[in-house]
Amino acid sequence: MAWLKDAYLDVIVLLLIAVFAVYTNNILEVVLWVYTGLLLLSKVIAFFMPALQKKADQTEAPPLFYHLIYALTIAIFLYIAKYYLAIAWALIWLASFISSAKKSKKKS
């Protein structure tokens, strides 16, 4: 469970998204848009720059944990009809999946 300290921000963001689903708030929506945009940008940049990808892969959290986080996030956004945010998170998930597939391919 030492990997939880690597993933605390992801858990906090998931909780903020759940709060946003219950109590729609314009300020929280802006925060989520900014975070989503920055995360998507970082995933795209790391996808094309292997040096950054190597640094980003230094987490001990299991890949299944991140797949669960992304799936829950997309499900929440779809449930509350925030389709653009859901699409952005689906792209984040896809970029993460491709980079983890590349990483596991290099190991074998």
CSV table of C-alpha atoms in Angstrom, one decimal:
chain,number,residue,atom,x,y,z
A,1,MET,CA,0.0,0.0,0.0
A,2,ALA,CA,3.0,2.3,-0.2
A,3,TRP,CA,2.0,3.1,-3.7
A,4,LEU,CA,-1.0,5.1,-2.4
A,5,LYS,CA,1.3,8.0,-1.7
A,6,ASP,CA,2.1,8.1,-5.4
A,7,ALA,CA,-1.6,8.2,-6.3
A,8,TYR,CA,-3.0,10.5,-3.7
A,9,LEU,CA,-3.6,13.4,-6.2
A,10,ASP,CA,-5.6,11.0,-8.5
A,11,VAL,CA,-7.8,9.9,-5.6
A,12,ILE,CA,-8.4,13.5,-4.6
A,13,VAL,CA,-9.3,14.5,-8.1
A,14,LEU,CA,-11.7,11.5,-8.3
A,15,LEU,CA,-13.3,12.7,-5.1
A,16,LEU,CA,-13.6,16.2,-6.4
A,17,ILE,CA,-15.3,14.9,-9.6
A,18,ALA,CA,-17.7,12.9,-7.4
A,19,VAL,CA,-18.5,16.1,-5.4
A,20,PHE,CA,-19.0,18.0,-8.7
A,21,ALA,CA,-21.5,15.3,-9.8
A,22,VAL,CA,-23.5,15.9,-6.7
A,23,TYR,CA,-23.1,19.6,-6.2
A,24,THR,CA,-22.6,21.3,-9.6
A,25,ASN,CA,-20.4,24.3,-9.1
A,26,ASN,CA,-19.0,26.6,-11.7
A,27,ILE,CA,-15.7,27.2,-9.9
A,28,LEU,CA,-15.2,23.4,-9.5
A,29,GLU,CA,-16.0,22.9,-13.1
A,30,VAL,CA,-13.3,25.4,-14.1
A,31,VAL,CA,-10.8,23.7,-11.8
A,32,LEU,CA,-11.7,20.3,-13.4
A,33,TRP,CA,-11.3,21.7,-16.9
A,34,VAL,CA,-7.9,23.2,-16.1
A,35,TYR,CA,-6.7,20.0,-14.4
A,36,THR,CA,-8.0,17.9,-17.3
A,37,GLY,CA,-6.4,20.1,-19.9
A,38,LEU,CA,-3.0,20.1,-18.1
A,39,LEU,CA,-3.2,16.3,-17.6
A,40,LEU,CA,-4.1,15.7,-21.2
A,41,LEU,CA,-1.3,18.0,-22.4
A,42,SER,CA,1.2,16.3,-20.2
A,43,LYS,CA,0.2,12.8,-21.5
A,44,VAL,CA,0.5,14.0,-25.1
A,45,ILE,CA,3.9,15.6,-24.5
A,46,ALA,CA,5.2,12.6,-22.6
A,47,PHE,CA,3.9,10.4,-25.4
A,48,PHE,CA,6.2,12.1,-27.9
A,49,MET,CA,9.2,12.7,-25.5
A,50,PRO,CA,10.5,9.4,-24.1
A,51,ALA,CA,12.7,11.2,-21.5
A,52,LEU,CA,9.5,12.6,-19.9
A,53,GLN,CA,7.7,9.3,-20.1
A,54,LYS,CA,10.5,7.6,-18.2
A,55,LYS,CA,10.2,10.1,-15.4
A,56,ALA,CA,6.4,9.8,-15.4
A,57,ASP,CA,6.6,6.0,-15.1
A,58,GLN,CA,8.3,6.1,-11.7
A,59,THR,CA,5.2,5.2,-9.8
A,60,GLU,CA,4.7,2.1,-7.8
A,61,ALA,CA,0.9,2.2,-8.2
A,62,PRO,CA,-0.5,-0.8,-10.2
A,63,PRO,CA,-1.8,0.0,-13.7
A,64,LEU,CA,-5.1,-1.5,-12.7
A,65,PHE,CA,-5.6,1.3,-10.2
A,66,TYR,CA,-5.2,4.0,-12.9
A,67,HIS,CA,-7.6,2.1,-15.2
A,68,LEU,CA,-10.1,2.1,-12.4
A,69,ILE,CA,-9.7,5.8,-11.7
A,70,TYR,CA,-10.0,6.6,-15.4
A,71,ALA,CA,-13.1,4.4,-15.9
A,72,LEU,CA,-14.8,5.8,-12.8
A,73,THR,CA,-14.0,9.4,-13.9
A,74,ILE,CA,-15.4,8.8,-17.4
A,75,ALA,CA,-18.5,7.1,-16.0
A,76,ILE,CA,-19.2,10.0,-13.7
A,77,PHE,CA,-18.8,12.6,-16.4
A,78,LEU,CA,-21.1,10.6,-18.7
A,79,TYR,CA,-23.7,10.2,-15.9
A,80,ILE,CA,-23.8,14.0,-15.4
A,81,ALA,CA,-23.8,14.7,-19.1
A,82,LYS,CA,-20.4,16.4,-19.3
A,83,TYR,CA,-19.5,14.7,-22.5
A,84,TYR,CA,-16.5,16.9,-23.5
A,85,LEU,CA,-14.8,16.2,-20.1
A,86,ALA,CA,-15.6,12.5,-20.6
A,87,ILE,CA,-14.0,12.5,-24.1
A,88,ALA,CA,-10.9,14.3,-22.7
A,89,TRP,CA,-10.6,11.7,-20.0
A,90,ALA,CA,-11.0,8.9,-22.5
A,91,LEU,CA,-8.1,10.4,-24.5
A,92,ILE,CA,-6.1,10.6,-21.3
A,93,TRP,CA,-6.9,6.9,-20.6
A,94,LEU,CA,-6.0,6.0,-24.2
A,95,ALA,CA,-2.6,7.8,-24.0
A,96,SER,CA,-1.9,6.1,-20.7
A,97,PHE,CA,-2.8,2.7,-22.1
A,98,ILE,CA,-0.6,3.1,-25.1
A,99,SER,CA,2.4,4.3,-23.0
A,100,SER,CA,2.0,1.4,-20.6
A,101,ALA,CA,1.8,-1.0,-23.5
A,102,LYS,CA,5.0,0.5,-24.9
A,103,LYS,CA,6.6,0.1,-21.5
A,104,SER,CA,5.6,-3.5,-21.0
A,105,LYS,CA,6.7,-4.3,-24.6
A,106,LYS,CA,10.2,-2.9,-23.9
A,107,LYS,CA,10.5,-5.0,-20.7
A,108,SER,CA,9.9,-8.3,-22.6
